[in-house]
mmCIF file of C-alpha atoms and ligand atoms in Angstrom:
data_model
loop_
_atom_site.group_PDB
_atom_site.id
_atom_site.type_symbol
_atom_site.label_atom_id
_atom_site.label_comp_id
_atom_site.label_asym_id
_atom_site.label_seq_id
_atom_site.Cartn_x
_atom_site.Cartn_y
_atom_site.Cartn_z
ATOM 1 C CA MET A 1 -54.651 -43.786 75.140
ATOM 2 C CA PRO A 2 -52.092 -41.299 73.775
ATOM 3 C CA THR A 3 -52.978 -39.853 70.377
ATOM 4 C CA GLN A 4 -50.681 -41.325 67.766
ATOM 5 C CA LEU A 5 -48.755 -38.457 66.161
ATOM 6 C CA ILE A 6 -48.009 -39.466 62.541
ATOM 7 C CA THR A 7 -45.752 -36.977 60.685
ATOM 8 C CA ILE A 8 -45.962 -36.716 56.893
ATOM 9 C CA GLU A 9 -42.495 -38.184 56.750
ATOM 10 C CA HIS A 10 -43.609 -41.301 58.631
ATOM 11 C CA HIS A 11 -46.676 -41.546 56.430
ATOM 12 C CA ILE A 12 -44.710 -41.276 53.227
ATOM 13 C CA LEU A 13 -42.322 -44.014 54.539
ATOM 14 C CA GLU A 14 -45.347 -46.177 55.379
ATOM 15 C CA GLN A 15 -46.718 -45.726 51.842
ATOM 16 C CA GLU A 16 -43.258 -46.693 50.464
ATOM 17 C CA ARG A 17 -43.317 -50.009 52.363
ATOM 18 C CA ALA A 18 -46.068 -51.136 49.958
ATOM 19 C CA TYR A 19 -43.491 -51.025 47.169
ATOM 20 C CA PRO A 20 -40.614 -53.459 48.092
ATOM 21 C CA GLU A 21 -38.663 -52.412 44.996
ATOM 22 C CA ALA A 22 -38.824 -48.751 46.089
ATOM 23 C CA THR A 23 -35.400 -47.113 46.415
ATOM 24 C CA GLY A 24 -36.587 -44.221 48.620
ATOM 25 C CA VAL A 25 -35.942 -41.611 45.970
ATOM 26 C CA PHE A 26 -39.635 -40.917 45.461
ATOM 27 C CA SER A 27 -40.245 -40.705 49.229
ATOM 28 C CA ASN A 28 -37.339 -38.320 49.635
ATOM 29 C CA LEU A 29 -38.740 -36.171 46.806
ATOM 30 C CA LEU A 30 -42.004 -35.850 48.748
ATOM 31 C CA TYR A 31 -40.046 -34.940 51.881
ATOM 32 C CA ASP A 32 -38.331 -32.186 49.871
ATOM 33 C CA VAL A 33 -41.727 -30.808 48.752
ATOM 34 C CA ALA A 34 -42.967 -30.891 52.346
ATOM 35 C CA LEU A 35 -39.848 -28.987 53.478
ATOM 36 C CA ALA A 36 -40.320 -26.366 50.759
ATOM 37 C CA ALA A 37 -43.915 -26.055 51.937
ATOM 38 C CA LYS A 38 -42.776 -25.408 55.522
ATOM 39 C CA ILE A 39 -40.413 -22.697 54.281
ATOM 40 C CA VAL A 40 -43.185 -21.030 52.376
ATOM 41 C CA ALA A 41 -45.644 -21.467 55.280
ATOM 42 C CA ARG A 42 -43.211 -19.736 57.672
ATOM 43 C CA GLU A 43 -42.917 -16.712 55.412
ATOM 44 C CA ILE A 44 -46.568 -16.434 54.498
ATOM 45 C CA GLN A 45 -47.494 -16.291 58.192
ATOM 46 C CA ARG A 46 -45.289 -13.243 58.377
ATOM 47 C CA ALA A 47 -46.350 -11.855 54.948
ATOM 48 C CA GLY A 48 -48.187 -9.013 56.757
ATOM 49 C CA LEU A 49 -45.047 -8.169 58.691
ATOM 50 C CA GLY A 50 -42.200 -8.949 56.390
ATOM 51 C CA ASN A 51 -41.133 -6.711 53.552
ATOM 52 C CA ILE A 52 -42.193 -9.224 50.976
ATOM 53 C CA LEU A 53 -45.645 -7.839 50.310
ATOM 54 C CA GLY A 54 -46.048 -5.860 47.209
ATOM 55 C CA LYS A 55 -45.005 -6.280 43.640
ATOM 56 C CA SER A 56 -41.681 -7.759 42.617
ATOM 57 C CA GLY A 57 -41.691 -5.582 39.556
ATOM 58 C CA THR A 58 -41.600 -8.611 37.270
ATOM 59 C CA VAL A 59 -44.436 -10.107 35.183
ATOM 60 C CA ASN A 60 -44.873 -13.844 34.736
ATOM 61 C CA VAL A 61 -45.643 -15.767 31.624
ATOM 62 C CA GLN A 62 -49.345 -15.489 32.367
ATOM 63 C CA GLY A 63 -48.896 -11.668 32.067
ATOM 64 C CA GLU A 64 -49.699 -11.405 35.790
ATOM 65 C CA GLN A 65 -47.774 -8.895 37.946
ATOM 66 C CA GLN A 66 -45.549 -11.088 40.174
ATOM 67 C CA LEU A 67 -45.872 -10.430 43.859
ATOM 68 C CA LYS A 68 -42.572 -10.750 45.797
ATOM 69 C CA PHE A 69 -44.200 -13.763 47.463
ATOM 70 C CA ASP A 70 -44.681 -15.569 44.181
ATOM 71 C CA VAL A 71 -40.966 -15.230 43.587
ATOM 72 C CA PHE A 72 -40.027 -16.291 47.157
ATOM 73 C CA ALA A 73 -42.213 -19.421 46.934
ATOM 74 C CA ASN A 74 -41.035 -20.207 43.416
ATOM 75 C CA ASP A 75 -37.411 -20.038 44.564
ATOM 76 C CA ALA A 76 -38.146 -22.172 47.625
ATOM 77 C CA PHE A 77 -39.519 -25.094 45.568
ATOM 78 C CA ILE A 78 -36.815 -24.772 42.955
ATOM 79 C CA ASN A 79 -33.955 -24.611 45.467
ATOM 80 C CA MET A 80 -35.223 -27.579 47.473
ATOM 81 C CA ASN A 81 -35.303 -29.761 44.367
ATOM 82 C CA SER A 82 -32.439 -28.582 42.123
ATOM 83 C CA PHE A 83 -29.531 -30.378 43.787
ATOM 84 C CA THR A 84 -30.964 -33.585 45.242
ATOM 85 C CA GLY A 85 -30.565 -35.668 42.098
ATOM 86 C CA ARG A 86 -34.161 -36.835 42.488
ATOM 87 C CA VAL A 87 -35.821 -34.460 40.036
ATOM 88 C CA GLY A 88 -34.771 -34.489 36.394
ATOM 89 C CA ILE A 89 -36.803 -31.464 35.255
ATOM 90 C CA MET A 90 -39.096 -28.900 36.807
ATOM 91 C CA ALA A 91 -41.805 -26.647 35.404
ATOM 92 C CA SER A 92 -43.245 -23.740 37.364
ATOM 93 C CA GLU A 93 -46.372 -21.764 36.617
ATOM 94 C CA GLU A 94 -44.345 -18.636 37.396
ATOM 95 C CA LEU A 95 -41.691 -19.245 34.724
ATOM 96 C CA ASP A 96 -41.896 -18.820 30.952
ATOM 97 C CA ASP A 97 -39.537 -21.755 30.349
ATOM 98 C CA LEU A 98 -38.654 -24.925 32.226
ATOM 99 C CA VAL A 99 -36.319 -24.587 35.212
ATOM 100 C CA THR A 100 -32.792 -24.774 33.837
ATOM 101 C CA PRO A 101 -31.532 -28.230 34.802
ATOM 102 C CA THR A 102 -28.524 -28.354 37.156
ATOM 103 C CA GLU A 103 -25.851 -31.051 36.704
ATOM 104 C CA ALA A 104 -27.393 -32.923 39.624
ATOM 105 C CA MET A 105 -30.757 -33.015 37.900
ATOM 106 C CA LYS A 106 -29.357 -35.215 35.132
ATOM 107 C CA SER A 107 -29.607 -38.205 37.491
ATOM 108 C CA GLY A 108 -33.152 -37.313 38.496
ATOM 109 C CA LYS A 109 -35.816 -39.946 37.763
ATOM 110 C CA TYR A 110 -38.834 -37.709 38.351
ATOM 111 C CA VAL A 111 -40.584 -34.656 37.003
ATOM 112 C CA LEU A 112 -41.873 -31.941 39.412
ATOM 113 C CA ILE A 113 -44.483 -29.499 38.147
ATOM 114 C CA PHE A 114 -45.815 -26.847 40.463
ATOM 115 C CA ASP A 115 -47.722 -23.624 40.935
ATOM 116 C CA PRO A 116 -45.803 -22.116 43.844
ATOM 117 C CA ILE A 117 -48.559 -19.749 44.983
ATOM 118 C CA ASP A 118 -51.952 -19.968 43.345
ATOM 119 C CA GLY A 119 -54.239 -17.028 43.988
ATOM 120 C CA SER A 120 -51.357 -14.849 45.320
ATOM 121 C CA SER A 121 -53.382 -11.623 44.825
ATOM 122 C CA ASN A 122 -55.373 -12.792 47.835
ATOM 123 C CA ILE A 123 -52.374 -12.664 50.186
ATOM 124 C CA ASP A 124 -52.584 -8.939 50.912
ATOM 125 C CA VAL A 125 -56.233 -9.292 51.945
ATOM 126 C CA ASN A 126 -55.410 -12.274 54.105
ATOM 127 C CA VAL A 127 -57.401 -14.809 52.088
ATOM 128 C CA SER A 128 -56.023 -18.374 52.002
ATOM 129 C CA VAL A 129 -53.783 -19.252 49.049
ATOM 130 C CA GLY A 130 -52.109 -22.482 47.995
ATOM 131 C CA THR A 131 -49.333 -24.367 46.322
ATOM 132 C CA VAL A 132 -50.172 -27.148 43.862
ATOM 133 C CA PHE A 133 -47.723 -29.793 42.758
ATOM 134 C CA SER A 134 -47.551 -33.016 40.717
ATOM 135 C CA VAL A 135 -44.902 -35.675 40.156
ATOM 136 C CA TYR A 136 -44.343 -37.845 37.096
ATOM 137 C CA ARG A 137 -41.716 -40.393 36.090
ATOM 138 C CA ARG A 138 -39.303 -39.069 33.410
ATOM 139 C CA LYS A 139 -39.729 -40.318 29.829
ATOM 140 C CA THR A 140 -36.331 -39.211 28.685
ATOM 141 C CA PRO A 141 -33.254 -41.248 29.750
ATOM 142 C CA VAL A 142 -31.741 -40.583 33.164
ATOM 143 C CA GLY A 143 -28.219 -39.224 32.794
ATOM 144 C CA THR A 144 -29.407 -36.490 30.446
ATOM 145 C CA ALA A 145 -31.136 -33.233 31.278
ATOM 146 C CA GLY A 146 -34.955 -33.559 31.399
ATOM 147 C CA THR A 147 -36.943 -31.951 28.579
ATOM 148 C CA GLN A 148 -40.389 -30.561 27.793
ATOM 149 C CA GLU A 149 -41.375 -34.085 26.665
ATOM 150 C CA ASP A 150 -41.072 -35.146 30.288
ATOM 151 C CA CYS A 151 -43.508 -32.417 31.319
ATOM 152 C CA LEU A 152 -46.126 -32.967 28.667
ATOM 153 C CA GLN A 153 -47.658 -36.119 30.123
ATOM 154 C CA PRO A 154 -51.396 -36.711 30.664
ATOM 155 C CA GLY A 155 -52.520 -36.602 34.277
ATOM 156 C CA LYS A 156 -53.237 -40.318 34.271
ATOM 157 C CA GLU A 157 -49.413 -40.850 34.179
ATOM 158 C CA MET A 158 -49.035 -38.912 37.469
ATOM 159 C CA VAL A 159 -47.361 -40.817 40.422
ATOM 160 C CA ALA A 160 -48.188 -38.184 43.028
ATOM 161 C CA ALA A 161 -49.956 -34.904 43.453
ATOM 162 C CA GLY A 162 -50.901 -32.575 46.279
ATOM 163 C CA TYR A 163 -51.459 -29.107 47.448
ATOM 164 C CA ILE A 164 -50.562 -26.975 50.485
ATOM 165 C CA ILE A 165 -53.232 -24.515 51.717
ATOM 166 C CA TYR A 166 -51.926 -21.553 53.720
ATOM 167 C CA GLY A 167 -54.991 -20.626 55.702
ATOM 168 C CA SER A 168 -56.077 -20.392 59.328
ATOM 169 C CA SER A 169 -53.822 -23.427 59.603
ATOM 170 C CA THR A 170 -51.370 -24.759 57.008
ATOM 171 C CA MET A 171 -52.364 -28.065 55.558
ATOM 172 C CA MET A 172 -50.686 -30.341 53.090
ATOM 173 C CA VAL A 173 -52.851 -32.801 51.212
ATOM 174 C CA TYR A 174 -51.235 -35.422 48.994
ATOM 175 C CA SER A 175 -51.822 -38.703 47.244
ATOM 176 C CA THR A 176 -49.526 -41.256 45.629
ATOM 177 C CA GLY A 177 -52.573 -43.009 44.225
ATOM 178 C CA ASN A 178 -53.208 -44.921 47.511
ATOM 179 C CA GLY A 179 -55.794 -42.649 49.132
ATOM 180 C CA VAL A 180 -55.802 -38.904 49.815
ATOM 181 C CA HIS A 181 -54.351 -37.808 53.087
ATOM 182 C CA GLY A 182 -54.252 -34.409 54.869
ATOM 183 C CA PHE A 183 -51.671 -33.164 57.295
ATOM 184 C CA THR A 184 -51.839 -30.048 59.448
ATOM 185 C CA LEU A 185 -48.649 -28.098 60.262
ATOM 186 C CA GLU A 186 -47.866 -27.944 63.968
ATOM 187 C CA PRO A 187 -45.754 -24.758 63.865
ATOM 188 C CA THR A 188 -44.156 -25.319 67.293
ATOM 189 C CA LEU A 189 -42.866 -28.704 66.079
ATOM 190 C CA GLY A 190 -42.367 -27.687 62.452
ATOM 191 C CA GLU A 191 -44.111 -30.937 61.512
ATOM 192 C CA PHE A 192 -47.063 -31.778 59.267
ATOM 193 C CA LEU A 193 -49.145 -34.149 61.428
ATOM 194 C CA LEU A 194 -51.800 -36.508 60.002
ATOM 195 C CA SER A 195 -55.146 -34.873 60.602
ATOM 196 C CA HIS A 196 -57.333 -36.070 57.696
ATOM 197 C CA PRO A 197 -56.526 -39.738 56.808
ATOM 198 C CA ASN A 198 -58.151 -41.275 53.700
ATOM 199 C CA ILE A 199 -60.199 -38.206 52.634
ATOM 200 C CA GLN A 200 -63.330 -39.163 50.661
ATOM 201 C CA ILE A 201 -65.479 -36.438 49.152
ATOM 202 C CA PRO A 202 -68.898 -36.558 50.885
ATOM 203 C CA GLU A 203 -71.642 -38.278 48.788
ATOM 204 C CA ILE A 204 -74.050 -35.409 49.383
ATOM 205 C CA PRO A 205 -72.503 -32.149 48.219
ATOM 206 C CA LYS A 206 -73.075 -28.829 50.008
ATOM 207 C CA TYR A 207 -71.639 -26.185 47.673
ATOM 208 C CA TYR A 208 -71.223 -24.959 44.189
ATOM 209 C CA SER A 209 -68.268 -22.647 43.489
ATOM 210 C CA THR A 210 -68.051 -20.435 40.434
ATOM 211 C CA ASN A 211 -67.616 -16.750 39.589
ATOM 212 C CA GLU A 212 -71.232 -15.949 38.718
ATOM 213 C CA SER A 213 -70.255 -12.442 37.542
ATOM 214 C CA TYR A 214 -69.207 -14.199 34.321
ATOM 215 C CA ASN A 215 -72.705 -15.648 33.724
ATOM 216 C CA LYS A 216 -73.174 -13.467 30.596
ATOM 217 C CA TYR A 217 -69.953 -14.935 29.122
ATOM 218 C CA TRP A 218 -71.007 -18.579 29.708
ATOM 219 C CA SER A 219 -72.479 -20.899 27.079
ATOM 220 C CA ALA A 220 -76.243 -21.551 27.212
ATOM 221 C CA GLY A 221 -75.518 -24.977 28.610
ATOM 222 C CA ILE A 222 -73.509 -23.619 31.553
ATOM 223 C CA GLN A 223 -76.110 -20.920 32.232
ATOM 224 C CA LYS A 224 -78.751 -23.606 32.387
ATOM 225 C CA TYR A 225 -76.534 -25.940 34.420
ATOM 226 C CA THR A 226 -76.010 -23.155 36.995
ATOM 227 C CA ARG A 227 -79.802 -22.688 37.239
ATOM 228 C CA TYR A 228 -79.959 -26.485 37.817
ATOM 229 C CA LEU A 229 -77.489 -26.147 40.729
ATOM 230 C CA GLN A 230 -79.691 -23.339 42.103
ATOM 231 C CA GLY A 231 -82.778 -25.549 41.943
ATOM 232 C CA LEU A 232 -84.260 -23.261 39.216
ATOM 233 C CA ASP A 233 -84.101 -25.593 36.189
ATOM 234 C CA SER A 234 -86.826 -27.990 35.064
ATOM 235 C CA GLN A 235 -84.543 -30.846 36.091
ATOM 236 C CA ALA A 236 -84.842 -31.288 39.837
ATOM 237 C CA LEU A 237 -81.643 -31.151 41.938
ATOM 238 C CA PRO A 238 -81.971 -33.864 44.639
ATOM 239 C CA TYR A 239 -80.393 -31.601 47.309
ATOM 240 C CA LYS A 240 -79.941 -27.914 48.142
ATOM 241 C CA LEU A 241 -76.572 -26.297 47.445
ATOM 242 C CA SER A 242 -75.116 -23.043 48.808
ATOM 243 C CA ALA A 243 -72.833 -20.818 46.747
ATOM 244 C CA ARG A 244 -69.282 -20.414 48.000
ATOM 245 C CA TYR A 245 -66.573 -18.763 45.935
ATOM 246 C CA VAL A 246 -63.269 -17.557 47.480
ATOM 247 C CA GLY A 247 -61.494 -16.826 44.183
ATOM 248 C CA SER A 248 -58.572 -18.953 45.359
ATOM 249 C CA LEU A 249 -58.695 -22.288 43.636
ATOM 250 C CA VAL A 250 -56.967 -24.308 46.392
ATOM 251 C CA SER A 251 -59.301 -22.853 49.001
ATOM 252 C CA ASP A 252 -62.451 -23.566 46.959
ATOM 253 C CA PHE A 253 -61.250 -27.025 46.050
ATOM 254 C CA HIS A 254 -60.228 -27.894 49.589
ATOM 255 C CA ARG A 255 -63.599 -26.858 51.047
ATOM 256 C CA ASN A 256 -65.506 -28.869 48.447
ATOM 257 C CA LEU A 257 -63.191 -31.893 48.971
ATOM 258 C CA LEU A 258 -63.946 -31.928 52.674
ATOM 259 C CA GLN A 259 -67.629 -30.939 52.601
ATOM 260 C CA GLY A 260 -68.789 -31.908 49.136
ATOM 261 C CA GLY A 261 -69.411 -29.757 46.102
ATOM 262 C CA ILE A 262 -68.376 -28.665 42.670
ATOM 263 C CA PHE A 263 -66.004 -25.964 41.505
ATOM 264 C CA TYR A 264 -66.206 -24.893 37.914
ATOM 265 C CA TYR A 265 -64.453 -22.356 35.682
ATOM 266 C CA PRO A 266 -65.947 -22.769 32.226
ATOM 267 C CA LEU A 267 -64.925 -21.324 28.908
ATOM 268 C CA LEU A 268 -65.610 -17.581 28.795
ATOM 269 C CA TYR A 269 -67.136 -16.283 25.560
ATOM 270 C CA LYS A 270 -65.919 -12.700 25.907
ATOM 271 C CA ASP A 271 -65.183 -13.081 22.223
ATOM 272 C CA LEU A 272 -67.969 -15.198 20.793
ATOM 273 C CA ASN A 273 -65.596 -16.552 18.135
ATOM 274 C CA ASN A 274 -62.764 -17.260 20.575
ATOM 275 C CA PRO A 275 -63.920 -18.622 23.932
ATOM 276 C CA LYS A 276 -61.116 -18.812 26.410
ATOM 277 C CA PRO A 277 -60.399 -20.986 29.517
ATOM 278 C CA LYS A 278 -58.461 -19.545 32.435
ATOM 279 C CA LEU A 279 -57.044 -22.333 34.585
ATOM 280 C CA ARG A 280 -53.857 -24.197 33.738
ATOM 281 C CA LEU A 281 -53.928 -27.882 32.881
ATOM 282 C CA LEU A 282 -50.486 -28.884 34.181
ATOM 283 C CA TYR A 283 -50.249 -26.622 37.240
ATOM 284 C CA GLU A 284 -53.836 -26.649 38.551
ATOM 285 C CA ALA A 285 -56.368 -28.890 36.817
ATOM 286 C CA ALA A 286 -54.436 -32.127 36.436
ATOM 287 C CA PRO A 287 -52.962 -32.347 39.970
ATOM 288 C CA LEU A 288 -56.280 -31.490 41.566
ATOM 289 C CA ALA A 289 -58.030 -33.975 39.287
ATOM 290 C CA PHE A 290 -55.651 -36.638 40.552
ATOM 291 C CA ILE A 291 -56.597 -35.750 44.135
ATOM 292 C CA ALA A 292 -60.291 -35.547 43.307
ATOM 293 C CA ARG A 293 -60.229 -39.040 41.738
ATOM 294 C CA GLY A 294 -58.358 -40.407 44.738
ATOM 295 C CA ALA A 295 -61.085 -39.039 46.997
ATOM 296 C CA GLY A 296 -63.909 -40.551 44.923
ATOM 297 C CA GLY A 297 -64.635 -37.430 42.914
ATOM 298 C CA TYR A 298 -64.009 -36.505 39.254
ATOM 299 C CA ALA A 299 -62.645 -33.679 37.098
ATOM 300 C CA SER A 300 -63.554 -32.822 33.519
ATOM 301 C CA ASP A 301 -62.999 -30.075 30.959
ATOM 302 C CA GLY A 302 -66.707 -30.386 30.255
ATOM 303 C CA GLU A 303 -66.266 -33.176 27.687
ATOM 304 C CA GLN A 304 -63.576 -35.577 28.972
ATOM 305 C CA SER A 305 -61.650 -36.475 32.108
ATOM 306 C CA ILE A 306 -58.921 -33.913 32.827
ATOM 307 C CA LEU A 307 -56.555 -36.874 33.472
ATOM 308 C CA ASP A 308 -56.933 -38.079 29.882
ATOM 309 C CA ILE A 309 -55.909 -34.810 28.220
ATOM 310 C CA GLN A 310 -52.589 -35.002 26.398
ATOM 311 C CA PRO A 311 -50.941 -31.597 27.103
ATOM 312 C CA GLU A 312 -49.593 -29.737 24.062
ATOM 313 C CA SER A 313 -47.857 -26.905 25.920
ATOM 314 C CA VAL A 314 -46.744 -26.406 29.511
ATOM 315 C CA HIS A 315 -48.914 -23.308 29.997
ATOM 316 C CA GLN A 316 -52.006 -24.795 28.334
ATOM 317 C CA ARG A 317 -55.328 -23.701 29.875
ATOM 318 C CA VAL A 318 -58.504 -25.782 30.171
ATOM 319 C CA PRO A 319 -62.088 -25.332 31.397
ATOM 320 C CA LEU A 320 -62.394 -27.106 34.747
ATOM 321 C CA PHE A 321 -65.330 -28.838 36.468
ATOM 322 C CA ILE A 322 -64.124 -30.625 39.619
ATOM 323 C CA GLY A 323 -65.687 -32.209 42.718
ATOM 324 C CA ASN A 324 -68.572 -34.648 43.263
ATOM 325 C CA ARG A 325 -68.698 -37.001 40.311
ATOM 326 C CA ASP A 326 -72.519 -36.755 39.784
ATOM 327 C CA LEU A 327 -72.344 -32.929 39.616
ATOM 328 C CA VAL A 328 -69.441 -32.957 37.199
ATOM 329 C CA GLU A 329 -71.073 -35.553 34.967
ATOM 330 C CA LYS A 330 -74.264 -33.478 35.072
ATOM 331 C CA ALA A 331 -72.270 -30.471 33.756
ATOM 332 C CA GLU A 332 -70.980 -32.714 30.895
ATOM 333 C CA GLU A 333 -74.614 -33.647 30.210
ATOM 334 C CA TYR A 334 -75.782 -30.017 30.042
ATOM 335 C CA ILE A 335 -72.906 -29.124 27.742
ATOM 336 C CA ARG A 336 -73.730 -32.086 25.456
ATOM 337 C CA ASN A 337 -77.433 -31.207 25.390
ATOM 338 C CA TYR A 338 -77.357 -27.358 25.396
ATOM 339 C CA GLY A 339 -73.850 -26.392 24.303
HETATM 340 P P1 P6P B 401 -61.505 -15.108 38.841
HETATM 341 C C1 P6P B 401 -56.405 -17.110 41.044
HETATM 342 O O1 P6P B 401 -55.887 -16.094 40.237
HETATM 343 C C2 P6P B 401 -56.939 -18.179 40.124
HETATM 344 O O2 P6P B 401 -55.969 -18.611 39.221
HETATM 345 C C3 P6P B 401 -57.517 -19.347 40.904
HETATM 346 O O3 P6P B 401 -56.839 -19.513 42.119
HETATM 347 C C4 P6P B 401 -58.976 -18.876 41.111
HETATM 348 O O4 P6P B 401 -59.850 -20.015 41.203
HETATM 349 C C5 P6P B 401 -59.288 -18.114 39.851
HETATM 350 O O5 P6P B 401 -58.046 -17.605 39.351
HETATM 351 C C6 P6P B 401 -60.144 -16.917 40.141
HETATM 352 O O6 P6P B 401 -60.450 -16.304 38.885
HETATM 353 O O7 P6P B 401 -61.632 -14.850 37.342
HETATM 354 O O8 P6P B 401 -62.858 -15.654 39.377
HETATM 355 O O9 P6P B 401 -60.976 -14.010 39.637
#
């Protein structure tokens, strides 16, 4: 029986069939994202060879030195979506302000928010990195340029989200709210082929992922929660977990999605009076929370669902606990009980 090859384009079209009123704009937007991902994937495979390693000489809004690759990937996602008339406004983790809307974008019905390359400092040591994206419907009227209001929507309003992981193989994982599906790039065809249909996070987790070098900066509750995960707390953990931490969010998230686990990046109390989160709500936490929920998992800021948070600024940061629901809810319990 020949193996059925299902490309991401076919899969998106199949998903569209469930919506008779669909016009195809949303599907075409997802194709555009997949094409941008292929462009980035091609370059990243050559990153060690091309002349794009090294610093671009610019600094992004996060104050991070921009690698040439951040700029390349950022341009790829912007260029693939600026003139289609499908996207009304774009926000990139690499840019201080929103992407300046083109004339074509005035007719766009959707909002595209993305982190073009998350964890880019790992590229020059050949550690997997990723792109994270999310799609919302516009709130402002079509026919005008999109605004910040369109971008500041809670994750529960999301209509699609996904990530691309550039690793030993390039995979694109996406959801439109109807299951989470993984596609692996076949480079000789230039096609993302369905390889992981209907991903569900395993009921029994295998890993916990966090940067334990920050233990001294964690709250008492998180220090105690981590001992729980290590089987060292008075509360018994019903299974044994191993520690895995890549330091590349998409890599850590993807492994836990497929094999079960929790990733957490809590508030850091480097200044006891001013604890700070690191990860971004719009660009990282909310899209991955949408994927986690679709796969039967859960994501929280330690107190509430990430998807319920009303963003106040596009570069807002949040604490993140994401993966198996019972482990995330246990983190919330430790924070409630121990701070
Ligand atoms: P730390 C990469 O810079 C990133 O934004 C995420 O991809 C990753 O999970 C996190 O930061 C790693 O942060 O402080 O452990 O190096």
